[in-house]
Amino acid sequence: MNDLIVNGHSALDYAKMACDALMKKFAAEDLPPKGRFHYHQGVFLSGMQKTYLLSGEEKYYDYCKAWVDSIIDGDGNITKFDTTQLDDMQPGVLLYLLYSKTKDARYKKALDTLIPLIKDFPKNPEGGFWHKGRYPQQMWLDGLYMAGPICAEYAKTFDAPELFDLCAFQALLMEKKTKDEKTGLWYHAWDYAKVQPWANPENGHSPEFWGRSIGWVPVAIFEELDSFPEDHKDRAELIRAACDLLKAVVKYQDSESGLWYQVIDKGDRPENWLESSCTCLFVGAICKAVRNGYLDKSYLEYAKKGYEGIINRLRYDDEGYVIIDNICVGTGVGDYEHYCNRGTGENDLHGAGAFLIMSTEVAQAF
C-alpha cells in the first residue's frame, strides 16, 4: 500500500484527521440525530470502521462501539429508530465487526431485528422497496445504500442466500427504472404511481441527476459484492451496472477542479455548484472498482484528480482540525432549482462519511 501523498499527507492520514475532528466535536453518544439509530451516524461510523481496519488504532473501534452501545440496550433492543424508513436500517452494517470481535449476542439480536424489517418492507407492485412509509410507491437511489450492504453481509455471515437475490433485484430494478439511456446517468428517484409533482407522467422518474444519490449506487453495489459469492447468477450484471454508471459519471467531472457538480450534468448552468460528498463517493467507488478489477486502471486518473480536488478544498480550524465543506444537506426529490438551493454544511456526517469512504479507498488503490 503506497498511498497517495497530497500536501504532505497520505490518504490514511486524512481519514484519521477527519475521524479526529468529529470525535473532538461530538462524544459518541451525541452524534446527531442524538439518540436515534440513523444513517447519518451509520455512514460516518462505517467510514470510521474502515479507518480502524486500515490503521489498527483502537480509539476508532472504541468510538464506534460506544455509539452503538448508547443505542442498543442490554437485551439487544434498538432503543430508538423509525421502522418505516430504510434510512434507519443502514447503521446495522456497524454490528458485524462488533459481533465478530466480541461475540456479544446483543449485536446479533439487533441484526435479527433489522433484517426481517427490511425483508418485509413495503414494496411497489414491481417489487421495489418504498423509500419511506410516507413516500409510498417511490424508489430512491439512496435506498440501495440504506438496505443493501447490511443484507448482503447478513447473507454471507449467517447463511441466508435469499438476501443476495434481494440485493441484486433491488439494484437492477433501480437501474431499469431510473437509467437515462442518453447520458447513462440515473435519475434520483422513480414513482411507480406517477403522481408525485416531480414524476415524469410517462415513466415516473424524477427530472434531475443529483450527485450524492448517484454516488450511493456504486458504493452500495461494491460493498454488497464484497459479500456476494463469486458464482452468484447476478454478480456480473451488478458489476456491469455499477461500472456503466461510473463510466457515465466521469464524463461530467469538472476539468479545472476535478470535482463534480450538485446536479452533475449541468455544470454550465447558473446556481449549480461543486459538491464535496458526491465527489468523495465517486472517487471512492472508482478506486474500489479498479482495486477489485472491475474497471481498467486508467480510471484512476479521474479518481486522482477528484481526490486532489477535495484535499485542496479542505480548510482547518484554529486548533488544526480539518474542515470538509460544501456538503449538501439532506434533501428530498425535486427540480433543478430545488437541488441548487439546498444548504451546505461543514463536517456534516454525510460528507464526513463520504470523505472516509474516499480516503480509505484511495489508501488501498494507489
Short mmCIF file of C-alpha atoms in Angstrom, two decimals:
data_model
loop_
_atom_site.label_atom_id
_atom_site.label_comp_id
_atom_site.label_asym_id
_atom_site.label_seq_id
_atom_site.Cartn_x
_atom_site.Cartn_y
_atom_site.Cartn_z
CA MET A 1 0.00 0.00 0.00
CA ASN A 2 1.98 3.01 -1.29
CA ASP A 3 -0.80 5.56 -0.82
CA LEU A 4 -1.04 8.93 -2.50
CA ILE A 5 0.70 11.88 -0.83
CA VAL A 6 -1.02 15.24 -1.26
CA ASN A 7 0.08 18.34 0.64
CA GLY A 8 2.37 16.23 2.79
CA HIS A 9 -0.20 13.69 3.99
CA SER A 10 -1.34 10.24 2.93
CA ALA A 11 -4.97 9.35 2.34
CA LEU A 12 -4.98 7.35 5.58
CA ASP A 13 -3.65 10.44 7.37
CA TYR A 14 -6.60 12.42 6.03
CA ALA A 15 -9.05 9.71 7.10
CA LYS A 16 -7.67 9.83 10.63
CA MET A 17 -7.78 13.64 10.62
CA ALA A 18 -11.48 13.57 9.69
CA CYS A 19 -12.25 11.00 12.39
CA ASP A 20 -10.35 13.04 14.98
CA ALA A 21 -12.20 16.23 14.02
CA LEU A 22 -15.61 14.65 14.53
CA MET A 23 -14.52 12.86 17.71
CA LYS A 24 -13.40 16.23 19.06
CA LYS A 25 -16.75 17.79 18.20
CA PHE A 26 -19.04 15.02 19.46
CA ALA A 27 -18.99 12.44 22.20
CA ALA A 28 -20.04 9.20 20.53
CA GLU A 29 -23.49 9.15 22.12
CA ASP A 30 -24.12 12.76 20.98
CA LEU A 31 -23.70 12.16 17.25
CA PRO A 32 -26.72 13.72 15.52
CA PRO A 33 -29.55 12.93 15.39
CA LYS A 34 -28.76 12.19 19.04
CA GLY A 35 -30.27 9.03 20.44
CA ARG A 36 -31.56 7.69 17.12
CA PHE A 37 -30.30 4.75 15.07
CA HIS A 38 -29.95 6.52 11.72
CA TYR A 39 -27.82 6.53 8.60
CA HIS A 40 -26.24 9.92 9.37
CA GLN A 41 -24.27 8.23 12.13
CA GLY A 42 -24.11 4.97 10.21
CA VAL A 43 -22.30 6.28 7.14
CA PHE A 44 -19.81 8.23 9.23
CA LEU A 45 -19.11 5.38 11.63
CA SER A 46 -18.86 2.78 8.86
CA GLY A 47 -16.16 5.03 7.40
CA MET A 48 -14.52 5.15 10.80
CA GLN A 49 -14.59 1.35 10.95
CA LYS A 50 -12.82 1.26 7.59
CA THR A 51 -10.24 3.67 9.02
CA TYR A 52 -9.79 1.44 12.05
CA LEU A 53 -9.26 -1.65 9.91
CA LEU A 54 -6.53 0.11 7.91
CA SER A 55 -4.84 1.95 10.78
CA GLY A 56 -5.29 -0.51 13.64
CA GLU A 57 -5.90 2.41 16.01
CA GLU A 58 -8.24 1.13 18.70
CA LYS A 59 -9.69 4.55 19.54
CA TYR A 60 -11.71 4.41 16.34
CA TYR A 61 -13.13 0.97 17.12
CA ASP A 62 -13.91 2.10 20.67
CA TYR A 63 -15.76 5.21 19.47
CA CYS A 64 -17.94 3.20 17.08
CA LYS A 65 -18.69 0.69 19.79
CA ALA A 66 -19.56 3.46 22.24
CA TRP A 67 -22.16 4.89 19.86
CA VAL A 68 -23.73 1.50 19.18
CA ASP A 69 -23.79 0.68 22.88
CA SER A 70 -25.50 4.00 23.60
CA ILE A 71 -28.49 2.99 21.48
CA ILE A 72 -28.67 -0.83 21.80
CA ASP A 73 -29.66 -1.87 25.30
CA GLY A 74 -28.51 -4.78 27.39
CA ASP A 75 -31.05 -7.09 25.76
CA GLY A 76 -30.07 -6.20 22.20
CA ASN A 77 -33.03 -3.90 21.55
CA ILE A 78 -32.53 -0.80 19.42
CA THR A 79 -33.93 1.86 21.69
CA LYS A 80 -34.99 4.44 19.09
CA PHE A 81 -35.41 4.03 15.35
CA ASP A 82 -38.09 4.51 12.71
CA THR A 83 -39.14 1.17 11.23
CA THR A 84 -40.86 2.96 8.33
CA GLN A 85 -37.58 4.31 6.91
CA LEU A 86 -34.82 2.44 5.10
CA ASP A 87 -32.56 5.22 6.43
CA ASP A 88 -32.83 3.70 9.91
CA MET A 89 -31.72 0.24 8.80
CA GLN A 90 -28.30 1.29 7.46
CA PRO A 91 -26.36 1.51 10.77
CA GLY A 92 -26.79 -2.24 11.09
CA VAL A 93 -23.63 -2.54 8.99
CA LEU A 94 -21.68 -1.48 12.08
CA LEU A 95 -22.78 -4.55 14.02
CA TYR A 96 -20.85 -7.18 12.06
CA LEU A 97 -17.41 -6.04 13.16
CA LEU A 98 -18.58 -5.65 16.75
CA TYR A 99 -20.13 -9.10 16.77
CA SER A 100 -17.06 -10.64 15.16
CA LYS A 101 -14.73 -9.15 17.77
CA THR A 102 -16.87 -9.55 20.89
CA LYS A 103 -19.32 -12.40 20.16
CA ASP A 104 -21.79 -10.32 22.16
CA ALA A 105 -25.26 -11.72 21.40
CA ARG A 106 -26.81 -8.25 21.65
CA TYR A 107 -25.39 -7.33 18.26
CA LYS A 108 -26.73 -10.47 16.63
CA LYS A 109 -30.15 -9.83 18.17
CA ALA A 110 -30.19 -6.30 16.76
CA LEU A 111 -29.34 -7.65 13.31
CA ASP A 112 -32.05 -10.26 13.67
CA THR A 113 -34.48 -7.41 14.34
CA LEU A 114 -33.40 -5.32 11.34
CA ILE A 115 -33.25 -7.97 8.62
CA PRO A 116 -36.91 -9.10 8.85
CA LEU A 117 -37.97 -5.44 8.81
CA ILE A 118 -36.11 -4.99 5.53
CA LYS A 119 -37.43 -8.23 4.02
CA ASP A 120 -40.99 -7.20 4.88
CA PHE A 121 -40.58 -3.53 3.98
CA PRO A 122 -43.43 -2.15 1.81
CA LYS A 123 -42.88 -2.70 -1.90
CA ASN A 124 -44.48 -1.28 -5.01
CA PRO A 125 -46.20 -3.70 -7.41
CA GLU A 126 -42.94 -4.30 -9.27
CA GLY A 127 -41.23 -5.40 -6.06
CA GLY A 128 -39.16 -2.30 -5.35
CA PHE A 129 -38.83 -1.03 -1.80
CA TRP A 130 -40.62 2.18 -0.94
CA HIS A 131 -38.04 4.66 0.28
CA LYS A 132 -40.05 5.55 3.38
CA GLY A 133 -43.51 4.83 4.66
CA ARG A 134 -44.53 8.40 3.91
CA TYR A 135 -43.26 8.09 0.32
CA PRO A 136 -45.46 5.25 -0.97
CA GLN A 137 -44.55 3.57 -4.26
CA GLN A 138 -41.32 5.60 -4.60
CA MET A 139 -37.83 4.17 -5.05
CA TRP A 140 -34.88 6.49 -4.38
CA LEU A 141 -31.29 5.71 -5.34
CA ASP A 142 -30.21 6.39 -1.74
CA GLY A 143 -32.22 3.37 -0.61
CA LEU A 144 -29.79 0.96 -2.25
CA TYR A 145 -27.14 2.05 0.24
CA MET A 146 -29.54 2.04 3.19
CA ALA A 147 -30.76 -1.54 2.80
CA GLY A 148 -28.33 -3.37 0.53
CA PRO A 149 -24.95 -3.77 2.27
CA ILE A 150 -26.50 -4.83 5.58
CA CYS A 151 -28.48 -7.56 3.81
CA ALA A 152 -25.56 -8.84 1.75
CA GLU A 153 -23.29 -9.11 4.78
CA TYR A 154 -26.01 -10.88 6.75
CA ALA A 155 -26.42 -13.34 3.88
CA LYS A 156 -22.72 -14.14 3.95
CA THR A 157 -22.28 -14.18 7.73
CA PHE A 158 -25.39 -16.14 8.67
CA ASP A 159 -26.02 -18.22 5.53
CA ALA A 160 -29.14 -16.50 4.20
CA PRO A 161 -28.59 -16.65 0.42
CA GLU A 162 -32.05 -15.33 -0.42
CA LEU A 163 -30.79 -11.93 0.71
CA PHE A 164 -28.22 -11.89 -2.09
CA ASP A 165 -31.12 -12.23 -4.52
CA LEU A 166 -32.98 -9.41 -2.78
CA CYS A 167 -29.99 -7.04 -3.10
CA ALA A 168 -29.48 -7.85 -6.77
CA PHE A 169 -33.17 -7.49 -7.60
CA GLN A 170 -33.45 -4.06 -5.99
CA ALA A 171 -30.34 -2.69 -7.68
CA LEU A 172 -31.18 -3.98 -11.13
CA LEU A 173 -34.79 -2.80 -10.88
CA MET A 174 -33.50 0.63 -9.87
CA GLU A 175 -31.28 0.71 -12.96
CA LYS A 176 -34.21 -0.31 -15.17
CA LYS A 177 -36.45 2.43 -13.80
CA THR A 178 -34.04 5.36 -13.38
CA LYS A 179 -31.30 5.00 -16.02
CA ASP A 180 -31.26 7.60 -18.77
CA GLU A 181 -30.13 5.89 -21.95
CA LYS A 182 -28.78 9.10 -23.47
CA THR A 183 -26.36 10.04 -20.68
CA GLY A 184 -26.03 6.73 -18.82
CA LEU A 185 -26.83 8.55 -15.57
CA TRP A 186 -29.54 7.50 -13.10
CA TYR A 187 -32.30 9.85 -12.03
CA HIS A 188 -32.64 10.43 -8.28
CA ALA A 189 -35.98 8.64 -7.90
CA TRP A 190 -38.83 6.80 -9.55
CA ASP A 191 -42.52 6.93 -8.64
CA TYR A 192 -44.39 3.79 -9.65
CA ALA A 193 -47.71 5.63 -9.31
CA LYS A 194 -46.51 8.61 -11.41
CA VAL A 195 -48.40 11.00 -9.14
CA GLN A 196 -45.62 13.00 -7.46
CA PRO A 197 -45.16 16.60 -8.62
CA TRP A 198 -41.64 15.71 -9.74
CA ALA A 199 -42.57 12.49 -11.56
CA ASN A 200 -42.42 12.26 -15.34
CA PRO A 201 -46.03 11.37 -16.30
CA GLU A 202 -44.85 8.81 -18.84
CA ASN A 203 -42.21 6.86 -16.92
CA GLY A 204 -42.37 8.15 -13.34
CA HIS A 205 -38.75 9.14 -12.92
CA SER A 206 -37.60 12.41 -11.36
CA PRO A 207 -36.19 15.21 -13.53
CA GLU A 208 -32.57 15.57 -12.38
CA PHE A 209 -29.34 13.67 -11.71
CA TRP A 210 -28.45 14.53 -8.11
CA GLY A 211 -24.80 13.86 -7.36
CA ARG A 212 -24.85 12.23 -3.94
CA SER A 213 -27.76 9.93 -4.74
CA ILE A 214 -25.86 8.64 -7.77
CA GLY A 215 -22.74 8.21 -5.64
CA TRP A 216 -24.50 5.86 -3.25
CA VAL A 217 -25.24 3.41 -6.06
CA PRO A 218 -21.76 2.08 -6.92
CA VAL A 219 -20.67 2.40 -3.30
CA ALA A 220 -23.60 0.21 -2.23
CA ILE A 221 -23.18 -2.33 -5.03
CA PHE A 222 -19.44 -2.75 -4.45
CA GLU A 223 -20.00 -3.19 -0.70
CA GLU A 224 -22.60 -5.84 -1.46
CA LEU A 225 -20.22 -7.61 -3.83
CA ASP A 226 -17.68 -7.91 -1.01
CA SER A 227 -20.10 -10.45 0.44
CA PHE A 228 -21.56 -11.99 -2.72
CA PRO A 229 -20.47 -15.47 -3.86
CA GLU A 230 -18.26 -15.42 -6.95
CA ASP A 231 -20.75 -17.66 -8.76
CA HIS A 232 -23.94 -15.72 -7.94
CA LYS A 233 -26.14 -15.50 -11.03
CA ASP A 234 -26.41 -11.70 -10.88
CA ARG A 235 -22.84 -10.83 -9.90
CA ALA A 236 -21.70 -9.95 -13.41
CA GLU A 237 -24.78 -7.83 -14.04
CA LEU A 238 -24.26 -5.88 -10.82
CA ILE A 239 -20.65 -5.18 -11.77
CA ARG A 240 -21.75 -4.07 -15.23
CA ALA A 241 -24.47 -1.79 -13.87
CA ALA A 242 -22.18 -0.05 -11.38
CA CYS A 243 -19.31 0.29 -13.83
CA ASP A 244 -21.55 1.57 -16.61
CA LEU A 245 -22.75 4.26 -14.21
CA LEU A 246 -19.20 5.26 -13.27
CA LYS A 247 -18.21 5.38 -16.95
CA ALA A 248 -21.06 7.84 -17.46
CA VAL A 249 -20.19 9.87 -14.34
CA VAL A 250 -16.56 10.54 -15.27
CA LYS A 251 -17.69 12.40 -18.40
CA TYR A 252 -19.07 15.13 -16.14
CA GLN A 253 -16.03 15.70 -13.91
CA ASP A 254 -15.10 19.39 -13.85
CA SER A 255 -11.86 19.66 -15.80
CA GLU A 256 -10.45 22.50 -13.73
CA SER A 257 -11.23 21.46 -10.15
CA GLY A 258 -11.58 17.69 -10.52
CA LEU A 259 -14.87 17.89 -8.60
CA TRP A 260 -18.44 17.07 -9.60
CA TYR A 261 -21.47 19.33 -9.54
CA GLN A 262 -24.53 19.07 -7.30
CA VAL A 263 -26.62 18.44 -10.44
CA ILE A 264 -23.89 16.63 -12.23
CA ASP A 265 -24.82 17.12 -15.89
CA LYS A 266 -25.49 20.88 -15.68
CA GLY A 267 -22.13 22.31 -14.69
CA ASP A 268 -22.56 25.16 -17.16
CA ARG A 269 -25.83 26.34 -15.61
CA PRO A 270 -26.28 29.25 -13.17
CA GLU A 271 -26.65 28.45 -9.47
CA ASN A 272 -25.12 24.97 -9.79
CA TRP A 273 -22.13 24.35 -7.55
CA LEU A 274 -19.31 21.88 -6.93
CA GLU A 275 -20.37 19.47 -4.17
CA SER A 276 -17.98 17.57 -1.91
CA SER A 277 -19.85 14.46 -0.82
CA CYS A 278 -20.73 13.22 -4.30
CA THR A 279 -17.13 13.79 -5.41
CA CYS A 280 -15.90 11.70 -2.48
CA LEU A 281 -18.31 8.87 -3.28
CA PHE A 282 -17.36 8.82 -6.96
CA VAL A 283 -13.64 8.79 -6.16
CA GLY A 284 -14.07 6.02 -3.59
CA ALA A 285 -16.17 3.92 -5.94
CA ILE A 286 -13.73 4.31 -8.84
CA CYS A 287 -10.81 3.31 -6.62
CA LYS A 288 -12.63 0.24 -5.37
CA ALA A 289 -13.71 -0.74 -8.88
CA VAL A 290 -10.11 -0.59 -10.09
CA ARG A 291 -8.77 -2.34 -6.98
CA ASN A 292 -11.21 -5.22 -7.48
CA GLY A 293 -10.58 -5.48 -11.20
CA TYR A 294 -13.98 -4.19 -12.27
CA LEU A 295 -12.58 -1.13 -14.09
CA ASP A 296 -9.37 -0.55 -16.02
CA LYS A 297 -6.52 1.17 -14.13
CA SER A 298 -6.77 4.16 -16.45
CA TYR A 299 -9.82 5.27 -14.44
CA LEU A 300 -7.56 6.06 -11.50
CA GLU A 301 -6.69 9.31 -13.28
CA TYR A 302 -10.24 10.52 -12.66
CA ALA A 303 -10.04 9.38 -9.05
CA LYS A 304 -6.68 11.08 -8.50
CA LYS A 305 -7.94 14.36 -9.90
CA GLY A 306 -11.09 14.23 -7.80
CA TYR A 307 -9.19 13.29 -4.66
CA GLU A 308 -6.71 16.12 -5.10
CA GLY A 309 -9.62 18.50 -5.72
CA ILE A 310 -11.20 17.57 -2.39
CA ILE A 311 -7.93 17.70 -0.45
CA ASN A 312 -7.07 21.11 -1.90
CA ARG A 313 -10.51 22.34 -0.84
CA LEU A 314 -10.06 21.37 2.81
CA ARG A 315 -9.83 24.05 5.48
CA TYR A 316 -8.61 23.87 9.07
CA ASP A 317 -9.88 25.43 12.27
CA ASP A 318 -7.85 27.34 14.85
CA GLU A 319 -6.82 24.10 16.55
CA GLY A 320 -5.73 22.49 13.29
CA TYR A 321 -8.73 20.18 12.90
CA VAL A 322 -9.81 19.52 9.34
CA ILE A 323 -12.98 21.08 7.91
CA ILE A 324 -14.76 19.40 4.98
CA ASP A 325 -17.09 21.97 3.42
CA ASN A 326 -19.59 22.38 0.59
CA ILE A 327 -21.52 19.28 1.70
CA CYS A 328 -25.14 19.28 0.59
CA VAL A 329 -27.53 18.89 3.49
CA GLY A 330 -30.06 16.06 3.25
CA THR A 331 -32.60 16.61 0.53
CA GLY A 332 -35.73 15.22 -0.98
CA VAL A 333 -36.53 14.85 -4.66
CA GLY A 334 -37.17 17.93 -6.76
CA ASP A 335 -36.35 20.04 -9.78
CA TYR A 336 -33.10 21.80 -10.74
CA GLU A 337 -33.74 24.81 -8.50
CA HIS A 338 -34.58 22.52 -5.59
CA TYR A 339 -31.13 20.92 -5.63
CA CYS A 340 -29.24 24.12 -6.34
CA ASN A 341 -30.95 25.94 -3.48
CA ARG A 342 -30.15 23.32 -0.86
CA GLY A 343 -27.96 24.47 2.00
CA THR A 344 -24.47 23.24 2.75
CA GLY A 345 -22.73 22.09 5.88
CA GLU A 346 -19.23 21.67 7.27
CA ASN A 347 -18.20 18.27 8.63
CA ASP A 348 -21.79 17.15 8.15
CA LEU A 349 -21.91 13.41 8.82
CA HIS A 350 -23.00 12.66 5.23
CA GLY A 351 -19.90 14.37 3.93
CA ALA A 352 -17.53 13.12 6.61
CA GLY A 353 -18.66 9.56 5.94
CA ALA A 354 -18.22 10.02 2.19
CA PHE A 355 -14.79 11.54 2.82
CA LEU A 356 -13.80 8.46 4.84
CA ILE A 357 -15.07 6.11 2.13
CA MET A 358 -12.95 8.02 -0.37
CA SER A 359 -9.82 8.27 1.77
CA THR A 360 -9.75 4.61 2.78
CA GLU A 361 -10.22 3.51 -0.82
CA VAL A 362 -7.54 5.89 -2.13
CA ALA A 363 -5.23 4.49 0.54
CA GLN A 364 -5.67 1.00 -0.93
CA ALA A 365 -5.76 1.85 -4.65
CA PHE A 366 -2.54 3.84 -5.07
#
